[in-house]
Amino acid sequence: MDRTSRDIVSMPRGGPDASWLDRRLETDRLEYLDRDDVDDLKRKVVDALDRSQSRRYFGAYERFARMALDEVADIPSPKILELGSGFGGLSRKLLEGHPTAQVTVTDIDPAFVAEVAAGDLGTHPRATVREMDATAIDAPDGYYDLAVFAMSFHHLPPELAARVFAEGTRAANKLLIIDARRPPAPLHVLALAVALPFTRLVPLVHDGFISSLRTYSRSALRALARHADPAITVEFRTRRFVPMAAVAARARQTDDQPSGNEP
């Protein structure tokens, strides 16, 4: 492993410029969602997330869908890939929000994929349900107009997170990452102290507590993209009630551009 790879593997979630305190506010402990020995607890977390993000009061799926569709507003019939879709709540909103969008609904968990395929998305004429790893996207270069990875990016360690940048910007013209925002370290400590007593009682709070310790900062996302490919640019979108959103893309050589081998 070369020095650059070692640096990204050991990079703190707060980024290369993280403070002393921020560097200590992270963990390697797994959420229930990341474990294979707690299926009942995992199901409870996924169901709770799906309910909360679908409700009118929270409306996260609808907000995320609007943000995603804004990125392809100039494309008549966009091809959109959702990575880490869970039960497909965001994909449903994408299909509802655009009359001609083609949406590929994917997750790495075969149980989630099977359940989605057996439901309404499995028979939707503009949806394709597939098992897929966000770090190894099974699609040709530039096949999708947009890839969306919502509220799952923090589950990945830095080396795999960098691969998502590489694969997402290879298989799609844009990669939209939506995830929890990493707060300033003093506020982070306060939020963790408030949540800690409930982590043994509520599975969703347990996973939320760990998630906050694994969330990447903006500087970390830039470092991950740079490690994946220096040609990848990252822009951050600011929206009300949207935690953190980053759009990554890389310059593509067009047919009328000379290659590096031409005089």
Coordinates of C-alpha atoms in Angstrom, one line a residue:
M1 CA 0.0 0.0 0.0
D2 CA 1.5 3.4 -1.0
R3 CA 1.6 6.4 1.2
T4 CA -1.4 8.1 -0.4
S5 CA -3.5 5.0 0.1
R6 CA -2.4 4.7 3.7
D7 CA -3.3 8.4 4.3
I8 CA -6.9 7.9 3.0
V9 CA -7.4 4.7 5.0
S10 CA -6.3 6.5 8.2
M11 CA -8.1 9.7 7.4
P12 CA -10.4 10.9 10.3
R13 CA -14.1 11.3 9.4
G14 CA -13.7 15.0 10.2
G15 CA -11.2 15.3 7.3
P16 CA -7.4 15.9 7.1
D17 CA -7.8 19.2 8.9
A18 CA -10.0 17.8 11.8
S19 CA -9.3 19.2 15.2
W20 CA -8.0 17.1 18.1
L21 CA -11.5 16.7 19.5
D22 CA -13.1 16.0 16.2
R23 CA -10.6 13.2 15.5
R24 CA -11.8 11.5 18.7
L25 CA -15.4 11.7 17.8
E26 CA -15.5 8.6 15.6
T27 CA -15.9 4.9 16.0
D28 CA -15.4 1.6 14.2
R29 CA -18.4 0.1 16.0
L30 CA -21.1 -1.2 13.6
E31 CA -24.7 0.0 13.4
Y32 CA -27.4 -2.6 13.5
L33 CA -27.8 -1.9 9.8
D34 CA -24.2 -3.1 9.1
R35 CA -24.5 -6.4 11.0
D36 CA -25.7 -9.8 9.9
D37 CA -26.4 -11.2 13.4
V38 CA -29.3 -8.9 14.4
D39 CA -31.9 -9.3 11.7
D40 CA -34.8 -8.3 13.9
L41 CA -33.1 -5.1 15.1
K42 CA -31.9 -4.3 11.6
R43 CA -35.5 -4.6 10.3
K44 CA -36.7 -2.3 13.1
V45 CA -34.2 0.4 12.2
V46 CA -35.0 0.2 8.4
D47 CA -38.8 0.3 9.1
A48 CA -38.4 3.3 11.4
L49 CA -36.2 5.2 8.9
D50 CA -38.6 4.4 6.1
R51 CA -41.6 5.6 8.1
S52 CA -40.0 8.8 9.3
Q53 CA -38.7 9.8 5.9
S54 CA -42.0 9.1 4.2
R55 CA -44.2 11.0 6.6
R56 CA -45.5 14.4 5.6
Y57 CA -43.9 16.1 8.6
F58 CA -40.5 14.9 7.7
G59 CA -40.9 14.4 4.0
A60 CA -37.2 13.5 3.5
Y61 CA -37.7 11.3 0.5
E62 CA -39.7 14.1 -1.3
R63 CA -37.0 16.7 -0.5
F64 CA -34.2 14.4 -1.7
A65 CA -36.1 13.6 -4.9
R66 CA -36.6 17.3 -5.7
M67 CA -32.9 17.9 -5.2
A68 CA -32.0 14.9 -7.4
L69 CA -34.4 15.9 -10.2
D70 CA -33.1 19.5 -10.2
E71 CA -29.7 18.0 -11.2
V72 CA -31.2 16.5 -14.3
A73 CA -33.8 19.2 -15.1
D74 CA -32.4 19.8 -18.6
I75 CA -32.6 16.1 -19.6
P76 CA -36.0 15.0 -21.1
S77 CA -35.9 11.3 -19.9
P78 CA -33.1 11.0 -17.4
K79 CA -31.6 7.7 -16.3
I80 CA -31.2 7.7 -12.6
L81 CA -29.5 5.1 -10.4
E82 CA -30.3 4.9 -6.7
L83 CA -27.6 3.3 -4.6
G84 CA -28.4 1.9 -1.2
S85 CA -32.1 2.2 -1.8
G86 CA -33.4 0.2 1.2
F87 CA -37.1 -0.3 0.6
G88 CA -37.1 2.1 -2.3
G89 CA -38.9 5.1 -0.8
L90 CA -36.7 7.7 -2.6
S91 CA -37.0 5.8 -5.9
R92 CA -40.8 6.0 -5.6
K93 CA -40.6 9.8 -5.2
L94 CA -38.3 10.1 -8.2
L95 CA -40.8 8.2 -10.4
E96 CA -43.7 10.3 -9.1
G97 CA -41.8 13.5 -9.6
H98 CA -40.8 12.9 -13.2
P99 CA -43.1 11.4 -15.8
T100 CA -40.4 9.9 -18.0
A101 CA -37.5 9.2 -15.7
Q102 CA -36.0 5.7 -15.8
V103 CA -34.9 4.7 -12.3
T104 CA -32.7 1.7 -11.4
V105 CA -33.3 0.8 -7.8
T106 CA -30.4 -1.0 -6.1
D107 CA -29.1 -2.2 -2.8
I108 CA -26.3 -4.4 -1.6
D109 CA -28.6 -6.4 0.7
P110 CA -30.3 -9.2 -1.2
A111 CA -33.2 -9.3 1.3
F112 CA -34.1 -5.7 0.7
V113 CA -33.8 -6.2 -3.1
A114 CA -36.1 -9.2 -3.0
E115 CA -38.7 -7.3 -1.0
V116 CA -38.6 -4.3 -3.3
A117 CA -38.8 -6.5 -6.4
A118 CA -41.9 -8.2 -5.0
G119 CA -43.7 -4.9 -4.5
D120 CA -44.9 -2.1 -6.7
L121 CA -41.4 -1.1 -7.9
G122 CA -40.9 -4.6 -9.2
T123 CA -43.7 -4.1 -11.7
H124 CA -43.3 -0.4 -12.4
P125 CA -42.7 0.2 -16.2
R126 CA -40.0 2.7 -15.6
A127 CA -38.2 1.0 -12.7
T128 CA -35.5 -1.7 -12.6
V129 CA -34.7 -3.4 -9.4
R130 CA -31.3 -4.9 -9.0
E131 CA -28.8 -6.0 -6.4
M132 CA -25.7 -3.8 -6.7
D133 CA -22.7 -2.7 -4.8
A134 CA -22.1 1.0 -4.8
T135 CA -18.3 0.4 -4.9
A136 CA -18.6 -1.7 -8.0
I137 CA -21.4 -0.4 -10.2
D138 CA -22.4 -2.8 -12.9
A139 CA -22.9 -0.3 -15.8
P140 CA -20.9 1.1 -18.7
D141 CA -19.2 4.5 -18.4
G142 CA -21.6 7.4 -18.4
Y143 CA -24.7 5.1 -18.7
Y144 CA -26.7 7.0 -16.1
D145 CA -27.3 10.8 -16.0
L146 CA -27.3 10.8 -12.2
A147 CA -26.4 8.4 -9.4
V148 CA -28.0 9.1 -6.0
F149 CA -26.6 7.7 -2.7
A150 CA -28.8 9.0 0.2
M151 CA -28.2 8.6 3.9
S152 CA -25.9 5.6 3.6
F153 CA -22.5 7.0 2.6
H154 CA -21.3 7.1 6.2
H155 CA -21.6 3.3 6.5
L156 CA -18.4 3.0 4.4
P157 CA -14.8 3.3 5.6
P158 CA -12.7 5.8 3.8
E159 CA -11.2 3.4 1.2
L160 CA -14.6 2.1 0.1
A161 CA -16.1 5.6 0.3
A162 CA -13.5 6.8 -2.2
R163 CA -14.5 3.9 -4.5
V164 CA -18.0 5.2 -4.5
F165 CA -16.7 8.6 -5.8
A166 CA -14.7 6.7 -8.5
E167 CA -17.6 4.4 -9.6
G168 CA -20.4 6.9 -9.2
T169 CA -18.7 9.5 -11.4
R170 CA -17.7 6.8 -13.9
A171 CA -21.1 5.1 -14.4
A172 CA -23.0 8.4 -14.1
N173 CA -22.4 12.0 -15.3
K174 CA -23.1 13.2 -11.8
L175 CA -23.1 11.6 -8.3
L176 CA -25.3 13.1 -5.7
I177 CA -24.5 12.2 -2.1
I178 CA -26.9 13.1 0.6
D179 CA -26.0 12.3 4.2
A180 CA -26.1 13.5 7.8
R181 CA -24.1 16.7 8.4
R182 CA -21.1 16.4 10.7
P183 CA -21.6 19.1 13.4
P184 CA -18.8 21.2 14.9
A185 CA -17.0 19.2 17.6
P186 CA -18.4 21.0 20.7
L187 CA -22.0 20.7 19.4
H188 CA -21.3 17.1 18.5
V189 CA -20.3 16.2 22.1
L190 CA -23.5 17.8 23.4
A191 CA -25.7 15.9 20.9
L192 CA -24.0 12.6 21.8
A193 CA -24.5 13.2 25.5
V194 CA -28.3 13.8 25.0
A195 CA -28.7 10.7 22.8
L196 CA -26.5 8.3 24.8
P197 CA -29.2 7.3 27.5
F198 CA -31.6 6.1 24.7
T199 CA -29.2 4.0 22.7
R200 CA -30.0 0.8 24.6
L201 CA -33.7 1.4 24.4
V202 CA -34.4 2.5 20.8
P203 CA -32.7 0.8 17.9
L204 CA -33.0 3.8 15.7
V205 CA -31.3 6.0 18.3
H206 CA -28.5 3.4 18.6
D207 CA -27.8 3.5 14.9
G208 CA -28.2 7.3 14.8
F209 CA -25.6 7.7 17.6
I210 CA -23.1 5.6 15.8
S211 CA -23.9 7.2 12.4
S212 CA -23.1 10.7 13.8
L213 CA -19.6 9.4 14.8
R214 CA -19.1 8.0 11.3
T215 CA -20.4 10.9 9.2
Y216 CA -17.9 12.6 6.9
S217 CA -17.2 16.3 6.9
R218 CA -17.0 18.5 3.8
S219 CA -13.2 18.5 3.8
A220 CA -13.3 14.7 4.1
L221 CA -15.5 14.3 1.1
R222 CA -13.2 16.5 -0.9
A223 CA -10.2 14.4 0.1
L224 CA -12.0 11.2 -0.8
A225 CA -12.9 12.5 -4.2
R226 CA -9.4 13.7 -4.8
H227 CA -8.0 10.3 -3.8
A228 CA -10.5 8.6 -6.2
D229 CA -9.5 10.8 -9.1
P230 CA -8.0 14.4 -9.0
A231 CA -10.3 15.2 -12.0
I232 CA -13.4 14.8 -9.8
T233 CA -14.9 18.0 -8.6
V234 CA -17.2 18.3 -5.6
E235 CA -19.9 21.0 -5.1
F236 CA -22.1 21.4 -2.1
R237 CA -25.8 22.2 -2.3
T238 CA -27.6 24.2 0.4
R239 CA -31.2 23.4 0.9
R240 CA -33.5 23.9 3.9
F241 CA -34.1 20.7 5.8
V242 CA -31.6 18.7 3.8
P243 CA -28.7 17.6 6.0
M244 CA -25.7 17.6 3.6
A245 CA -25.6 17.3 -0.1
A246 CA -22.6 17.0 -2.4
V247 CA -22.6 16.7 -6.2
A248 CA -19.5 15.1 -7.7
A249 CA -18.6 14.9 -11.4
R250 CA -15.5 14.5 -13.5
A251 CA -14.5 16.1 -16.8
R252 CA -15.2 13.8 -19.8
Q253 CA -13.3 13.8 -23.0
T254 CA -15.7 14.5 -26.0
D255 CA -15.2 13.2 -29.5
D256 CA -13.9 16.5 -30.8
Q257 CA -11.3 16.8 -28.1
P258 CA -7.8 15.6 -29.0
S259 CA -6.5 12.7 -26.9
G260 CA -3.1 12.9 -25.1
N261 CA -1.5 10.8 -27.9
E262 CA -2.4 13.2 -30.7
P263 CA -0.1 16.1 -31.7

